[in-house]
PDB file of C-alpha atoms in Angstrom:
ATOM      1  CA  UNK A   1       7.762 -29.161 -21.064  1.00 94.00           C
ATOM      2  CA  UNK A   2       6.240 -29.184 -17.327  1.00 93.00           C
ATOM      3  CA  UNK A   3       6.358 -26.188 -15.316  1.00 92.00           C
ATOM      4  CA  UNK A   4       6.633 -27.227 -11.658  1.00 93.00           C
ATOM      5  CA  UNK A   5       6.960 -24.667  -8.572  1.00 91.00           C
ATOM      6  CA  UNK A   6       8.559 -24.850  -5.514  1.00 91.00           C
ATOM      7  CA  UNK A   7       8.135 -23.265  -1.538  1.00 89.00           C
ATOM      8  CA  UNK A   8      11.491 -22.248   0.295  1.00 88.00           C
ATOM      9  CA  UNK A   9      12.449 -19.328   2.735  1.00 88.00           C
ATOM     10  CA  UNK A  10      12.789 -16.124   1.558  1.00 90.00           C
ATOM     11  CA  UNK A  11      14.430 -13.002   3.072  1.00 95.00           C
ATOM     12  CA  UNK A  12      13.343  -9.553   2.133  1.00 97.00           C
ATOM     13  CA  UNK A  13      13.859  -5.786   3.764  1.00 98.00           C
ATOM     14  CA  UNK A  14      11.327  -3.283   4.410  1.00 98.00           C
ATOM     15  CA  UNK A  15      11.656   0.021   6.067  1.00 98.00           C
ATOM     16  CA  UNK A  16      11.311   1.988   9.509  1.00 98.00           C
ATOM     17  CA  UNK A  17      10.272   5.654  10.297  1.00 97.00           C
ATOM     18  CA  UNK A  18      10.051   5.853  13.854  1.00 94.00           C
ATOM     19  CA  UNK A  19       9.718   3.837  16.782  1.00 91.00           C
ATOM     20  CA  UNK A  20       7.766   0.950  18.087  1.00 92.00           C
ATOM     21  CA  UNK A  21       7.102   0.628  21.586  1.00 89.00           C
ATOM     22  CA  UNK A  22       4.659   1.184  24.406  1.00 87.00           C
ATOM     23  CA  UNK A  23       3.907   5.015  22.825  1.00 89.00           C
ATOM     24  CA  UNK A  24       3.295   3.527  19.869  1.00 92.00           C
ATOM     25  CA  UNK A  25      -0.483   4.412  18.583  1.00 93.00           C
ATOM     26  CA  UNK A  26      -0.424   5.227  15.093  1.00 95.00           C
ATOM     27  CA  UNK A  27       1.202   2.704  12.082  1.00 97.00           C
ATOM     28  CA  UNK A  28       0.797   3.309   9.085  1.00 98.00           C
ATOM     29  CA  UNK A  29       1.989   0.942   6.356  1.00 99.00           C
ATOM     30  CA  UNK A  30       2.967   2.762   2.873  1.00 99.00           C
ATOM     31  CA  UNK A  31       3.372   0.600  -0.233  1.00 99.00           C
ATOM     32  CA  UNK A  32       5.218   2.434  -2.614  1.00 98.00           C
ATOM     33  CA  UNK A  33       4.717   2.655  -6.667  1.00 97.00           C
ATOM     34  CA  UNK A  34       6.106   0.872  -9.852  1.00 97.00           C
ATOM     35  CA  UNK A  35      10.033   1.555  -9.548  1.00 96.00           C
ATOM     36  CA  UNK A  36      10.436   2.799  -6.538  1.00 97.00           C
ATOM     37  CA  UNK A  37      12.203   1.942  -3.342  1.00 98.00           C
ATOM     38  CA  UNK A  38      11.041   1.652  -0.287  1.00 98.00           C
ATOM     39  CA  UNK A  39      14.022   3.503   1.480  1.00 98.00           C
ATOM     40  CA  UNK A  40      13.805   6.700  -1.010  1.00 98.00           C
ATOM     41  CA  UNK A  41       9.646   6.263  -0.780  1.00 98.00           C
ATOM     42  CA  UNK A  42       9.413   6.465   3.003  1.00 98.00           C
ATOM     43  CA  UNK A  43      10.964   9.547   3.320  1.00 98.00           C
ATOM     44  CA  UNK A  44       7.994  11.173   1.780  1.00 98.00           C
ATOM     45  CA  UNK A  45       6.597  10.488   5.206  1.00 98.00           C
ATOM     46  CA  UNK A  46       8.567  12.356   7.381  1.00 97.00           C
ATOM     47  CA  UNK A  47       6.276  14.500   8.332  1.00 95.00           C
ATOM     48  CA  UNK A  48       4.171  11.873  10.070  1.00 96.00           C
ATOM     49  CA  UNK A  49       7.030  11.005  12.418  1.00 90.00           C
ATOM     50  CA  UNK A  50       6.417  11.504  16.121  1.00 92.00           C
ATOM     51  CA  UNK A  51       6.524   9.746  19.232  1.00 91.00           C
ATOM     52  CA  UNK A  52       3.547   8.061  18.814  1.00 93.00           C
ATOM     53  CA  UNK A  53       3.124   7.401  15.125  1.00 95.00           C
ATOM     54  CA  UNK A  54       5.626   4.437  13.255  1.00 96.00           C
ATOM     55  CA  UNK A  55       5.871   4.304   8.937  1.00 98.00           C
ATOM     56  CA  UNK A  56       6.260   0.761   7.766  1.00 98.00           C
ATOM     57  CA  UNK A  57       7.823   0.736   3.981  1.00 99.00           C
ATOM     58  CA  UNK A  58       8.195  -2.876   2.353  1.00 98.00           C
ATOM     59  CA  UNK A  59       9.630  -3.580  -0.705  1.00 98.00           C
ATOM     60  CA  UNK A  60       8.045  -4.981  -4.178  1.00 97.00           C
ATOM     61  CA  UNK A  61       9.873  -8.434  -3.992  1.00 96.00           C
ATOM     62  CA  UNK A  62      11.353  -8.006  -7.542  1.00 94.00           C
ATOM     63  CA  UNK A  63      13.991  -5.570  -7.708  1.00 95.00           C
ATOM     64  CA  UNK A  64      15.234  -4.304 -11.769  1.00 87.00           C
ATOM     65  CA  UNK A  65      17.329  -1.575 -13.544  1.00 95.00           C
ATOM     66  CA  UNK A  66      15.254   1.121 -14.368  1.00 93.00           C
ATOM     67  CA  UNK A  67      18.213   1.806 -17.767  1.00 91.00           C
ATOM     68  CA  UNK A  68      19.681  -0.847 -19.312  1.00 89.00           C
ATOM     69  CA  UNK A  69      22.171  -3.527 -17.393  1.00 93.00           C
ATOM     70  CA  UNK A  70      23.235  -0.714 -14.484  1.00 93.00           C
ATOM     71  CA  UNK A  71      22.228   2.202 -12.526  1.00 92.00           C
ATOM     72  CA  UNK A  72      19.017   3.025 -10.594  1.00 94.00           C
ATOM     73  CA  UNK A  73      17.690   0.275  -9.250  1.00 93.00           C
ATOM     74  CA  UNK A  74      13.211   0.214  -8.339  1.00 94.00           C
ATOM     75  CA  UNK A  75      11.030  -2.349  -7.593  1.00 95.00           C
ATOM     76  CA  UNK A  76       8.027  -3.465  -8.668  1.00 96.00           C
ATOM     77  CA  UNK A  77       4.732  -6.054  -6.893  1.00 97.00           C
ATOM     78  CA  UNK A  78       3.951  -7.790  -9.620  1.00 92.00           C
ATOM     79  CA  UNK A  79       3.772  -8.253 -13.561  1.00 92.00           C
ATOM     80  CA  UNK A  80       1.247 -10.461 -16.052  1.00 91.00           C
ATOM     81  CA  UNK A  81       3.942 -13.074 -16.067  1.00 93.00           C
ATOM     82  CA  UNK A  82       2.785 -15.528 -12.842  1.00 92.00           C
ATOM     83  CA  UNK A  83       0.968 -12.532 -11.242  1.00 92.00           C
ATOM     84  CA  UNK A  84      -1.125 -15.102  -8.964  1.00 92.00           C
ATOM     85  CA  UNK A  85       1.930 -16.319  -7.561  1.00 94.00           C
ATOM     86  CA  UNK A  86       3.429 -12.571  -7.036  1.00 94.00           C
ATOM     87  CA  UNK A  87       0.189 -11.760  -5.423  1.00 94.00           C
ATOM     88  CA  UNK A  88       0.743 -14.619  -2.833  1.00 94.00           C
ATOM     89  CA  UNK A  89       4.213 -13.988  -2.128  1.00 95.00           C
ATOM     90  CA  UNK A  90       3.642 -10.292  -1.219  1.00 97.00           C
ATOM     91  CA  UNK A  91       0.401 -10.905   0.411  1.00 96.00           C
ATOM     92  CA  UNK A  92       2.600 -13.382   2.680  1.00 96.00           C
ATOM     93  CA  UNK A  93       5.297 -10.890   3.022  1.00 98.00           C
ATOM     94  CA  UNK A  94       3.141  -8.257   3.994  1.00 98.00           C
ATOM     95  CA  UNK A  95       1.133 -10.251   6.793  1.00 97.00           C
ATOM     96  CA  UNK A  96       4.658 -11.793   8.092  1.00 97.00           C
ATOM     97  CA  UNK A  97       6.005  -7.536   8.387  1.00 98.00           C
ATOM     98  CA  UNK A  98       2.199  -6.565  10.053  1.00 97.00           C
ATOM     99  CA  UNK A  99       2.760  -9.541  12.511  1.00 95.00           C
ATOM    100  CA  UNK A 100       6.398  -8.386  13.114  1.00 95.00           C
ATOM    101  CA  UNK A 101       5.318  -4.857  13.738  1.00 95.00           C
ATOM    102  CA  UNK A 102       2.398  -5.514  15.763  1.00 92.00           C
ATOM    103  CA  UNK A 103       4.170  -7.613  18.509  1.00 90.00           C
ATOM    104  CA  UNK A 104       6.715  -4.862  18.571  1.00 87.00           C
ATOM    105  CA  UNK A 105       3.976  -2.377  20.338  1.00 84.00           C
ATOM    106  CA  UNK A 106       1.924  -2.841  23.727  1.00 70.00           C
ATOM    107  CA  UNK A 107      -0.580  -4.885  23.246  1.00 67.00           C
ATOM    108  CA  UNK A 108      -2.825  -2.275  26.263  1.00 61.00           C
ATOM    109  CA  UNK A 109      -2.523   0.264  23.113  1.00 70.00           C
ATOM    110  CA  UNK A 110      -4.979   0.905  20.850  1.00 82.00           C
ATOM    111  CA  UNK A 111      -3.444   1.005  17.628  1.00 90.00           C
ATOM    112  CA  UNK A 112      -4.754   2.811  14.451  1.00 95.00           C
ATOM    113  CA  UNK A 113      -3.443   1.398  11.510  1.00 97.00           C
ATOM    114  CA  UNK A 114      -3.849   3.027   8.589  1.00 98.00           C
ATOM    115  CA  UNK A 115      -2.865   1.251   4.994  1.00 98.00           C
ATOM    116  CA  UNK A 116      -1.703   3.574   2.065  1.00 99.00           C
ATOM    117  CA  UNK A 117      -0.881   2.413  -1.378  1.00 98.00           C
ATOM    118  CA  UNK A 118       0.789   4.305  -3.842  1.00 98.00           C
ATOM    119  CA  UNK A 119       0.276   4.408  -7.934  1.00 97.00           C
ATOM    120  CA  UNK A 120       0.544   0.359  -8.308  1.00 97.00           C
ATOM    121  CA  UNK A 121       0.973  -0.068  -4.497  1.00 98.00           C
ATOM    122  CA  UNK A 122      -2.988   0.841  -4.205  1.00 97.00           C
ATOM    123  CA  UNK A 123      -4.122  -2.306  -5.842  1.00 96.00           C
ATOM    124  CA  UNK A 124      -1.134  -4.130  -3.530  1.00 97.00           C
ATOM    125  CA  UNK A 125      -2.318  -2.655  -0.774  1.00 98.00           C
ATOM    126  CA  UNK A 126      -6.178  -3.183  -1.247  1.00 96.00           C
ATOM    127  CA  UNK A 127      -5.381  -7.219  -2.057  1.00 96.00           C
ATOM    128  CA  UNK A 128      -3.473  -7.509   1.246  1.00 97.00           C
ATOM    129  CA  UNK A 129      -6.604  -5.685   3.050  1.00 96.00           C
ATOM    130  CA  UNK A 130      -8.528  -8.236   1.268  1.00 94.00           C
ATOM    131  CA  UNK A 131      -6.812 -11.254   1.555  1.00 93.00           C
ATOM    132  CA  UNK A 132      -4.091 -10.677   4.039  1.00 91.00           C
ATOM    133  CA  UNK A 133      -6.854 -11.282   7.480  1.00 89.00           C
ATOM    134  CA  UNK A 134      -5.311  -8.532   8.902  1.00 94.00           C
ATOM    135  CA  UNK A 135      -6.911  -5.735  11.150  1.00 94.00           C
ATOM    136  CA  UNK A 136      -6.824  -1.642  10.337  1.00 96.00           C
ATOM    137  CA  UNK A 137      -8.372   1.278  10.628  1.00 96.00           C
ATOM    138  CA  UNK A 138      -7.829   3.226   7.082  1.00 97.00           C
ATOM    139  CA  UNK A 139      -7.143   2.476   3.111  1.00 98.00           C
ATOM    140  CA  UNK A 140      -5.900   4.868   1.875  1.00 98.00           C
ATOM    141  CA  UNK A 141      -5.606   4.380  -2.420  1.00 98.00           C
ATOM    142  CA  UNK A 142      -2.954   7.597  -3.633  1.00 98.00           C
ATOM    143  CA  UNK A 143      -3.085   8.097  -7.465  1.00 97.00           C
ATOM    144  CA  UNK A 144      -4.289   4.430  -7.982  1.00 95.00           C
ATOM    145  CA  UNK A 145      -7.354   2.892  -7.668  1.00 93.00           C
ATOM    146  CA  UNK A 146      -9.059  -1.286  -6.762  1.00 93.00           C
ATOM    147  CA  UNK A 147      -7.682  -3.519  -9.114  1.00 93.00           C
ATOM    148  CA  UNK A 148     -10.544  -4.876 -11.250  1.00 91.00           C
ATOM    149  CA  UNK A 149     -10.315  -8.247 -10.367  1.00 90.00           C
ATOM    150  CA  UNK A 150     -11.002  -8.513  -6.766  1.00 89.00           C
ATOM    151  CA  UNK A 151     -13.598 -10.511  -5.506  1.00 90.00           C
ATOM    152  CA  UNK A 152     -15.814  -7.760  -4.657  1.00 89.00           C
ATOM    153  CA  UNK A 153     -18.259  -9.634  -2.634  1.00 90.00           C
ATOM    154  CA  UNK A 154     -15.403 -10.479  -0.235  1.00 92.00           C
ATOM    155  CA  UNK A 155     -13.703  -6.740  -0.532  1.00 91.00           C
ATOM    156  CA  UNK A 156     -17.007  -5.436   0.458  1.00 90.00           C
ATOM    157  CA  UNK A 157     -17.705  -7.383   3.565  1.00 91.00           C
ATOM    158  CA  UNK A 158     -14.356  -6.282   5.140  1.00 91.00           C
ATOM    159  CA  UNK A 159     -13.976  -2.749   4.026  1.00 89.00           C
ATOM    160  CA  UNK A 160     -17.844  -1.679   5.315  1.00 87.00           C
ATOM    161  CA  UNK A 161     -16.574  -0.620   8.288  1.00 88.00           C
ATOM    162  CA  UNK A 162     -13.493   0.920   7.036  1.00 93.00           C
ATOM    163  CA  UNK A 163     -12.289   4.565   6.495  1.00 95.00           C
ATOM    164  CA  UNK A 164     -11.346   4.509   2.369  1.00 96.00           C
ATOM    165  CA  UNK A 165      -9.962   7.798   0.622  1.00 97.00           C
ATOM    166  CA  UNK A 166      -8.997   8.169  -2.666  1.00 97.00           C
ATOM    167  CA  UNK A 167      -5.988  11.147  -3.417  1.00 98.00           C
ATOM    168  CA  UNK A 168      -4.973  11.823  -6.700  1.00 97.00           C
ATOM    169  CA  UNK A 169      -2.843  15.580  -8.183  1.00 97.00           C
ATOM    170  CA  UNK A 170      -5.376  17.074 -10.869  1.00 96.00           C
ATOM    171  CA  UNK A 171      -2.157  16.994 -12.871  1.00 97.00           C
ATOM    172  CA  UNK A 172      -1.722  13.709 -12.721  1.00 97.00           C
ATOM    173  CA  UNK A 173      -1.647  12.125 -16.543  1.00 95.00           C
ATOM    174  CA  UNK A 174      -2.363   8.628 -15.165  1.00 94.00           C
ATOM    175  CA  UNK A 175      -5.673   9.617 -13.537  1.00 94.00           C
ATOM    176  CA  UNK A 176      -7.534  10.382 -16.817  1.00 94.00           C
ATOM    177  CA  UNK A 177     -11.585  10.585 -17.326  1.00 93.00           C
ATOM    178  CA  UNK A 178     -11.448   7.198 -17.853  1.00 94.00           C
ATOM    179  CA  UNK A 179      -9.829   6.111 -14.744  1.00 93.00           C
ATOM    180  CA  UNK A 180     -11.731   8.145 -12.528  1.00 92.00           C
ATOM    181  CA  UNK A 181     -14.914   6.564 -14.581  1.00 94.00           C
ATOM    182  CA  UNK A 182     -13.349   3.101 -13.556  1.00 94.00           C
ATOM    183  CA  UNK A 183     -12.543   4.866 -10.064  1.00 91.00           C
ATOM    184  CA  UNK A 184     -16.197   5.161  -9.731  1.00 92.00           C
ATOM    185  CA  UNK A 185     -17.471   2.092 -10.831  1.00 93.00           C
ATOM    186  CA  UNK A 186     -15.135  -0.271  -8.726  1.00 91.00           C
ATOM    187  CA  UNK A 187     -16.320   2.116  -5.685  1.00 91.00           C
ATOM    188  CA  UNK A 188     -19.899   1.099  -6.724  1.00 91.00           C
ATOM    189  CA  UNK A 189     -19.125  -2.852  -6.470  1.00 89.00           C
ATOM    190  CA  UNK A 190     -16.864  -2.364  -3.032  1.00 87.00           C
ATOM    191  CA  UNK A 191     -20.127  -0.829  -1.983  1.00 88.00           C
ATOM    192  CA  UNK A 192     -17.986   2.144  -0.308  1.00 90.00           C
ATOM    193  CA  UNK A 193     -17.847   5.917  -0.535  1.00 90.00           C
ATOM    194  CA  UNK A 194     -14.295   6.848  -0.394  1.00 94.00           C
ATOM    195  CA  UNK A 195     -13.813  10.342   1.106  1.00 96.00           C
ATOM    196  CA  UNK A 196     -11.939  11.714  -2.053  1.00 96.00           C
ATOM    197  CA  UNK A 197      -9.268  14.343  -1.648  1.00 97.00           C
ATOM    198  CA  UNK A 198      -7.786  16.481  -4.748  1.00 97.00           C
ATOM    199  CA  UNK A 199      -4.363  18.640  -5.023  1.00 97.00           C
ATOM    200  CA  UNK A 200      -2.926  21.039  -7.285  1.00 96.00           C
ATOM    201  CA  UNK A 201      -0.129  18.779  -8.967  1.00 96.00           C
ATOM    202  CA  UNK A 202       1.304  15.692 -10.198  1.00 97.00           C
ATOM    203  CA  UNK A 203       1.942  12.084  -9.353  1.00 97.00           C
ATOM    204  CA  UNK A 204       3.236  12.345  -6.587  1.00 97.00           C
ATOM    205  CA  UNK A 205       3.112  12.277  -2.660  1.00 98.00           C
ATOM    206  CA  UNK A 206       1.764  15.938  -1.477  1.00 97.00           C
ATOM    207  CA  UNK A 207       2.786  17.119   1.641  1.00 96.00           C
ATOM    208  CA  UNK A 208       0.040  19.356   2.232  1.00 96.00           C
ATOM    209  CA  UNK A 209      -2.034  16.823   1.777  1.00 97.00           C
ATOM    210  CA  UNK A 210      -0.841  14.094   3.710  1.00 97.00           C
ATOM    211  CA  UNK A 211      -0.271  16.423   6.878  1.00 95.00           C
ATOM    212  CA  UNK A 212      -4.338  16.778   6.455  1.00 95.00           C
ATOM    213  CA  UNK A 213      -5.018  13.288   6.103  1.00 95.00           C
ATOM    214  CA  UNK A 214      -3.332  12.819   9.457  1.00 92.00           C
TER     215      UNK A 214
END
């Protein structure tokens, strides 16, 4: 058996919270987390929305039941099963949405754009910062951390000048010891000191929090 692969055009959605035109001066991209969707996900970020500040929301590109054969339906970025591949695709998605967005504002503008990744959409988000040749101003990794298998030399050079945070609940029960060990140690080979913010809670989006961050 031969596996082959094969290029063709693909459509996909993402999501809007507020406007983008010549008041436009704050985007912020939000990549949301394993079974989510990006329509429920951006409303977390509601409280961002004013006349100067757009949310951007894409969508994992696979899309699955969460039960069984019907129902709920989330997405997801990527699995183990031709993850190089998924990584591609979305990092192509994600720099053909940017691109989009961008020519959408006035260009006299000087834009802050901030990148936020949520549970798995912090590693999506920090490979697209990587490997996506795109400009911002902020990563932002919420309850989720680097994936271990970026080319740190590479990460490094374009996050040094770069704003990183780290947010995570202290309830969380995906952010054990041992993550926040790994947390640590994947800072340490970025070469970056993430401004780390804490909350009383869970996994989840804290609007406290968020209203502080911006």
């Amino acid at each position: 058996m031969k596996q082959q692969s094969i290029k063709f055009g693909f459509q996909a959605r993402y999501f809007q919270l507020g406007e983008l035109n010549e008041h436009t001066q704050n985007i912020v991209f939000v990549l949301h987390g394993y079974g989510q969707q990006a329509k429920y996900f951006i409303r977390k970020f509601e409280v961002l929305k004013n006349e100067n500040t757009c949310v951007i929301a894409p969508e994992g590109l696979s899309r699955f039941y969460l039960k069984g054969f019907s129902g709920r339906v989330g997405a997801t970025w990527m699995t183990k099963e031709e993850r190089l591949t998924d990584i591609a695709n979305y990092v192509n998605y994600l720099n053909s949405i940017y691109s989009n967005v961008l020519a959408c504002c006035s260009s006299s503008n000087q834009m802050n754009v901030t990148l936020l990744g949520f549970s798995q959409g912090a590693a999506t988000v920090s490979r697209w910062a990587v490997n996506g040749f795109i400009s911002f101003n902020r990563l932002i990794l919420w309850a989720g951390i680097f994936p271990p298998d970026m080319d740190f030399e590479k990460a490094a050079n374009i996050v040094e000048s770069k704003e990183i945070h780290y947010v995570y609940g202290t309830q969380d029960p995906f952010i054990t010891p041992e993550r926040l060990s790994e947390m640590n140690l994947l800072s340490s080979k970025m070469q970056v000191s993430p401004i780390i913010t804490t909350f009383s809670g869970v996994h989840d989006i804290d609007q406290t929090v968020l209203r502080e961050l911006f």
